[in-house]
CSV table of C-alpha atoms in Angstrom, one decimal:
chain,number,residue,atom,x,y,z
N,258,UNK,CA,13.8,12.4,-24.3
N,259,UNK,CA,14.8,12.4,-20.1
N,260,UNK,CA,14.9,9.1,-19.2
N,261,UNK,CA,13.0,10.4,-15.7
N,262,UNK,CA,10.3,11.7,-18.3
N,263,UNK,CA,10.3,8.3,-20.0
N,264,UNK,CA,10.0,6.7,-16.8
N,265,UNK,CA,7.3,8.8,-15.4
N,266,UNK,CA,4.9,8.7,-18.7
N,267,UNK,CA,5.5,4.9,-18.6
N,268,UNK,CA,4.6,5.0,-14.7
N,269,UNK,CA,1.4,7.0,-15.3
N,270,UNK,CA,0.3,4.6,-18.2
N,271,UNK,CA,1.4,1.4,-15.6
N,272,UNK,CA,-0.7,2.5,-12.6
N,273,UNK,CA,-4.0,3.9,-14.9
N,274,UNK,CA,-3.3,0.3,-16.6
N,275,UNK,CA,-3.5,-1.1,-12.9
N,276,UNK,CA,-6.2,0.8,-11.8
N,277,UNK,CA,-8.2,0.1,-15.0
N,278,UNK,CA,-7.7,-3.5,-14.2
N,279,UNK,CA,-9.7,-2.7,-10.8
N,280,UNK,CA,-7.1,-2.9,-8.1
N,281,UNK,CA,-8.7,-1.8,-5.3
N,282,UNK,CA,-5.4,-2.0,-2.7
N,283,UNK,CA,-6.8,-4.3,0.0
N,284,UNK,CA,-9.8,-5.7,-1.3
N,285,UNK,CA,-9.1,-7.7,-5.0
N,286,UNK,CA,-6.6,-10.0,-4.7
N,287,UNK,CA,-7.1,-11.9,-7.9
N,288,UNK,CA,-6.6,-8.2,-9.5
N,289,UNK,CA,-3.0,-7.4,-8.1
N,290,UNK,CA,-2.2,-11.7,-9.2
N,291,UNK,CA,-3.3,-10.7,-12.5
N,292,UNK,CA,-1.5,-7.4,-12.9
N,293,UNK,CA,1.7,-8.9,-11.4
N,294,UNK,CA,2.0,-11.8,-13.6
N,295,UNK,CA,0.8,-9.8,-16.7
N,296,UNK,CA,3.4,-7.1,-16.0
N,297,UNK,CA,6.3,-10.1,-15.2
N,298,UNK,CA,5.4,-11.7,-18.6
N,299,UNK,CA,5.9,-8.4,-20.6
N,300,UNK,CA,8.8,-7.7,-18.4
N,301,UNK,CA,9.9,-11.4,-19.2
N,302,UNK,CA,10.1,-10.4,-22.9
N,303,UNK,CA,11.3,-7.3,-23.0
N,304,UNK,CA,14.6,-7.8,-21.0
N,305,UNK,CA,15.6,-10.0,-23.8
N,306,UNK,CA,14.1,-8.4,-26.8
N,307,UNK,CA,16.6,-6.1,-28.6
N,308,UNK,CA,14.9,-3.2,-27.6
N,309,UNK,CA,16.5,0.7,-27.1
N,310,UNK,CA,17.5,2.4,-24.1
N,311,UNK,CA,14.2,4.7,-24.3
N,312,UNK,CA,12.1,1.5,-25.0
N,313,UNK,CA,13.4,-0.4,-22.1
N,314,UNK,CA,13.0,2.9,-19.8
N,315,UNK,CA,9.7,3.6,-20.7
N,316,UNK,CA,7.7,0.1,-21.1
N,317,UNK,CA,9.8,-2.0,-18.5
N,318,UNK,CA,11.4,0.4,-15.7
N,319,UNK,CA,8.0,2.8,-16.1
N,320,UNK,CA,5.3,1.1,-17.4
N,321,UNK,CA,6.1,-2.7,-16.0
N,322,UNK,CA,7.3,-1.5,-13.1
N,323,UNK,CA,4.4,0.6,-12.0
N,324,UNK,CA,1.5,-1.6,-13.6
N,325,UNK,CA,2.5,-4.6,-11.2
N,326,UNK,CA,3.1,-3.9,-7.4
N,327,UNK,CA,5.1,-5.4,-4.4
N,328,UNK,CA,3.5,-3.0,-1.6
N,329,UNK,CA,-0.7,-4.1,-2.5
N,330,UNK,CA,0.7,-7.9,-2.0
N,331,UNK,CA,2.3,-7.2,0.7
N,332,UNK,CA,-0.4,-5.8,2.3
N,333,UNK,CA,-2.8,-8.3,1.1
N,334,UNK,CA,-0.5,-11.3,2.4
N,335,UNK,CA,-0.3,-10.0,6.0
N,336,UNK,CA,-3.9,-8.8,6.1
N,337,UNK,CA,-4.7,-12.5,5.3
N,338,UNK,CA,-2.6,-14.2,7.8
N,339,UNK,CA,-3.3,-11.6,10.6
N,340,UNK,CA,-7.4,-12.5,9.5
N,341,UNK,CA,-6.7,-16.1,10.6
N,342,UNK,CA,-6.2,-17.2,7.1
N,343,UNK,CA,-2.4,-18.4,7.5
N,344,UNK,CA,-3.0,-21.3,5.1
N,345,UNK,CA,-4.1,-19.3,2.2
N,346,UNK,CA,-1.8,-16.1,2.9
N,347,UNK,CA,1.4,-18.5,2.5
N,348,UNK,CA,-0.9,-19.8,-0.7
N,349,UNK,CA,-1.2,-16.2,-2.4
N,350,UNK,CA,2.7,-15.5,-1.5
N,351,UNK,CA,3.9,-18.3,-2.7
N,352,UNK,CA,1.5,-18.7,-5.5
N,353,UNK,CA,1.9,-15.5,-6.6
N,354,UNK,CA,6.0,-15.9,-7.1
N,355,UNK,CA,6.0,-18.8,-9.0
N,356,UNK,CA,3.5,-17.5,-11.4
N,357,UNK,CA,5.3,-14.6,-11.8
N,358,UNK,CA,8.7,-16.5,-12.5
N,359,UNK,CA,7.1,-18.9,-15.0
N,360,UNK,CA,5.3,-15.8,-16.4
N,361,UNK,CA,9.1,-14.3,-16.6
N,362,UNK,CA,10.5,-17.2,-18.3
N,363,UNK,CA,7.2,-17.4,-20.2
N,364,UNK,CA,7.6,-14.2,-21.8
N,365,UNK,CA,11.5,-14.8,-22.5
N,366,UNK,CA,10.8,-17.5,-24.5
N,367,UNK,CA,7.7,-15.9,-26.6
N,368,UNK,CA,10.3,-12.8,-26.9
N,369,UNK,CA,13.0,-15.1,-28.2
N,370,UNK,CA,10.7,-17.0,-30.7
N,371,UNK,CA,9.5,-13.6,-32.2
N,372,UNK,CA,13.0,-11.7,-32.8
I,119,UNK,CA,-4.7,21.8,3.8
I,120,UNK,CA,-5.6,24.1,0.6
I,121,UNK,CA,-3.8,21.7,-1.5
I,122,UNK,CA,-6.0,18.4,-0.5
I,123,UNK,CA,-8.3,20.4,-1.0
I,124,UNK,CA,-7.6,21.0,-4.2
I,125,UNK,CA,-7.2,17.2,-4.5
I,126,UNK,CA,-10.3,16.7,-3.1
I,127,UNK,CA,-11.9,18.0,-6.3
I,128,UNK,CA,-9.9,16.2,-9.1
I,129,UNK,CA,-10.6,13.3,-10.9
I,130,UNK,CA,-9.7,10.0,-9.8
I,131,UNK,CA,-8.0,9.1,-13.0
I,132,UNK,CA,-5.7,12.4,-12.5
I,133,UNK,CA,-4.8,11.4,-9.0
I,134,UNK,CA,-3.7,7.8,-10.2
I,135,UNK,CA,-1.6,9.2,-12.9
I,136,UNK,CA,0.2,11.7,-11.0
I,137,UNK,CA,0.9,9.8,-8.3
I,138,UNK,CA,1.9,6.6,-10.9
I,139,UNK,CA,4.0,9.5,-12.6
I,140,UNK,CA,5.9,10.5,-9.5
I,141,UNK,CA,5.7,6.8,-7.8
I,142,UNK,CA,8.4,5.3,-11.0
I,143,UNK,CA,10.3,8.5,-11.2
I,144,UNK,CA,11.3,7.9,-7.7
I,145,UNK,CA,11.8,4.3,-7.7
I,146,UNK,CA,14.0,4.8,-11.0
I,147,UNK,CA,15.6,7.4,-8.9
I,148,UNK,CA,16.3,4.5,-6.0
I,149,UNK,CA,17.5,2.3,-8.3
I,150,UNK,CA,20.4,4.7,-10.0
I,151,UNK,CA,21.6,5.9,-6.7
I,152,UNK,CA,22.5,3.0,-5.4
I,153,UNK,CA,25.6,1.0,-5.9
I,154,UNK,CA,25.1,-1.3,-9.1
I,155,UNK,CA,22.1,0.6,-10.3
I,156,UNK,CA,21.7,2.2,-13.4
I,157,UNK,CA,21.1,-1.0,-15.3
I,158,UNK,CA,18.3,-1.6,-17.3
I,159,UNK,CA,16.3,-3.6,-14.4
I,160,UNK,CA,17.5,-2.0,-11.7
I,161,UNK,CA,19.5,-3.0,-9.0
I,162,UNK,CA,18.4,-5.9,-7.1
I,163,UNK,CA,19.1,-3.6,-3.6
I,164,UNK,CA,17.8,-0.9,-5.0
I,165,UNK,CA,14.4,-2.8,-5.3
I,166,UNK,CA,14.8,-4.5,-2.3
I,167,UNK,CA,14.5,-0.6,-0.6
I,168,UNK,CA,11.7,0.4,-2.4
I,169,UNK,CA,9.6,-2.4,-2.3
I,170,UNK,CA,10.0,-2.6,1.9
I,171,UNK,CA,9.6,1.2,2.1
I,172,UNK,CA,6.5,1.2,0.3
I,173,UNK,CA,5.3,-1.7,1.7
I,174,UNK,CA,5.5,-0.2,5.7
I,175,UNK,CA,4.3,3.4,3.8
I,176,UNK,CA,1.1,1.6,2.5
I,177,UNK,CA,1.0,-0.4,5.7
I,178,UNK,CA,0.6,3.1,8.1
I,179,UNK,CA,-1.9,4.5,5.1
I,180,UNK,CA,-4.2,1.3,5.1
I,181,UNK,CA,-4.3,0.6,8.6
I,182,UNK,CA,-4.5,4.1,9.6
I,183,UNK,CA,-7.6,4.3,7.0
I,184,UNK,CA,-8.8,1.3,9.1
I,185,UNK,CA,-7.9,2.7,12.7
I,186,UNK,CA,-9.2,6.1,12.3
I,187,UNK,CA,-10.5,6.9,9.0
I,188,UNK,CA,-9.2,10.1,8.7
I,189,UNK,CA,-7.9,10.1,4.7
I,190,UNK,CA,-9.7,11.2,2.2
I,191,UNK,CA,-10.6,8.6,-0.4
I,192,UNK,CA,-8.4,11.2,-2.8
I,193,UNK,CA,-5.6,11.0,-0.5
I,194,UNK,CA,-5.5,7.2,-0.5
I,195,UNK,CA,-6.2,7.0,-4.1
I,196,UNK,CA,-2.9,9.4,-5.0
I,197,UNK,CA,-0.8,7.8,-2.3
I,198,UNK,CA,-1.7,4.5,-2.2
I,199,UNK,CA,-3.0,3.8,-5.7
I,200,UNK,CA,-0.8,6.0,-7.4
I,201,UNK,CA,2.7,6.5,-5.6
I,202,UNK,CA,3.1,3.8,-3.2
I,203,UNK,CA,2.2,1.0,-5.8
I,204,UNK,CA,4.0,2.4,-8.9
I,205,UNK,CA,7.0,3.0,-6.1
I,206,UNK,CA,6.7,-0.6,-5.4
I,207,UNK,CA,7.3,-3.7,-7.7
I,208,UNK,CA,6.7,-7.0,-8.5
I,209,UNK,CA,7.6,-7.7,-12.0
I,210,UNK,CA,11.5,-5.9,-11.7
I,211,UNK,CA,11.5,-8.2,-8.6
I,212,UNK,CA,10.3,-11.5,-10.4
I,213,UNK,CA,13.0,-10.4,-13.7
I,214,UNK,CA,15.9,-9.9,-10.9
I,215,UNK,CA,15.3,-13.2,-8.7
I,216,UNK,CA,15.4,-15.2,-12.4
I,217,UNK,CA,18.4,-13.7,-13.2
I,218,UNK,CA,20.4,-14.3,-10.2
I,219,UNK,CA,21.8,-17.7,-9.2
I,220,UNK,CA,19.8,-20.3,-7.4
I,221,UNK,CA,21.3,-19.1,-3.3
I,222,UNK,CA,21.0,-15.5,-4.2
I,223,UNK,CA,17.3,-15.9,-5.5
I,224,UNK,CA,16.2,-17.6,-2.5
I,225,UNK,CA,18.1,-14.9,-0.7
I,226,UNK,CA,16.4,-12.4,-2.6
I,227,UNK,CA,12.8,-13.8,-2.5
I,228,UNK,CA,13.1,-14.2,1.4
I,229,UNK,CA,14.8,-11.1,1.7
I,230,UNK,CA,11.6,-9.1,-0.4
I,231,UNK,CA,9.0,-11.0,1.4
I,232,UNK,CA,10.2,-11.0,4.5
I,233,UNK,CA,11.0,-7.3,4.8
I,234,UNK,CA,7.9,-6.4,3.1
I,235,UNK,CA,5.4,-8.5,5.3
I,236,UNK,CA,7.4,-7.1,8.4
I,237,UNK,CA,7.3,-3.6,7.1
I,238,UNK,CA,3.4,-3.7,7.0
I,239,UNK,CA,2.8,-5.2,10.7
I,240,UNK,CA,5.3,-2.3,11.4
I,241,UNK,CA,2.9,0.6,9.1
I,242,UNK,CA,0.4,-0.3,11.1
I,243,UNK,CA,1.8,-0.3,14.5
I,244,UNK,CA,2.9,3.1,13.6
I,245,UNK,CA,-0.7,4.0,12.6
I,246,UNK,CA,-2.0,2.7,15.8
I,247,UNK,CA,0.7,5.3,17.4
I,248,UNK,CA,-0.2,8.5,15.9
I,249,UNK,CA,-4.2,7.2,15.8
């Protein structure tokens, strides 16, 4: 198949996933922290599963890519500081990377138990 | 203005998929075009680019939403929703900074937040403009 087709089906599934999930862009942060770390994790495990070219284009570049999202926490982040919530805008940044990494590690290792 | 209109009328669901379709075909596209892209994460530059354009793109459509009010719900739902956040990642982000060694994933973690966080205070600055 096109890897832009694979790409874009695994997009469409990854932001109805995300918007299943009930991101609302500015409003639930706990929604875009749960579909970032979820998609890291998956992400985590598929980079070092044995999986195809088509696999890795549709589920990690499409799917993971577009189910967890850089520009709602970005928003979020600034929205928060500029609010006068500085302390808890650095909390959500910050928080929200090293979940993400240890979600990323997380999944390598459940990835590497399994295969 | 016929064709919002026609988006006025569809589904919500449709809106997020087409935009989610068209949001990781372009950020796939970003990530092949530029140097060292192609791989099966992406380049780490090529995410860099999308996830600071789509931050200061959602930046202008939220705060222009809050200055003025003049997007449809559709319109924000397709662009924002759909596009801008498939266009945008964190998890390729999060795999990249892992993989790279300890300087360069400090580099690349101040590099993504800083960009990003300045390229929404900039969306909206642009929104106050054309408001």
């Amino acid at each position: 198949m096109n890897p832009l087709l694979l790409v874009g089906l695994g997009g469409t599934a990854g932001a109805l996933g995300r918007h299943l999930v009930g991101t609302r862009l500015e409003r639930n942060r706990a929604d875009t922290l749960t579909v970032n770390v979820l998609g890291s994790v998956l992400l985590g495990a598929l980079v070092v599963a044995p999986v195809g070219e088509s696999v890795a284009l549709a589920v990690g570049t499409g799917f993971c890519g577009a189910f967890t999202t850089f520009s709602s926490f970005a928003f979020e982040t600034v929205r928060l500081a500029e609010l006068g919530h500085p302390r808890e805008a650095a909390l959500y940044a910050g928080g929200t990377l090293v979940v993400a990494l240890v979600g990323v590690a997380l999944g390598g290792v459940v990835a590497t138990a399994l295969v | 203005m016929t064709e919002s209109h026609a988006l006025s009328r569809a589904e919500p669901l449709l809106l997020v998929a087409l935009g989610g379709f068209v949001g990781a075909v372009a950020r796939h596209s970003v990530s092949i075009a530029v140097p060292g892209g192609g791989t099966v994460d992406g380049a780490v530059v090529g995410t860099l680019l999308v996830n600071v354009a789509g931050s200061f793109a959602l930046g202008v459509l939220l705060y222009e939403a809050h200055l003025a009010d003049v997007l449809s719900a559709e319109t924000r739902l397709v662009v924002g929703t759909g596009f801008l956040s498939s266009f945008t990642t964190y998890s390729t982000f999060a795999v990249q900074t892992s993989g790279l060694p300890p300087m360069l994933a400090v580099g690349n973690v101040a590099a993504n937040y800083a960009l990003a966080f300045l390229g929404v205070v900039l969306g909206r600055l642009v929104a106050r403009w054309v408001s």
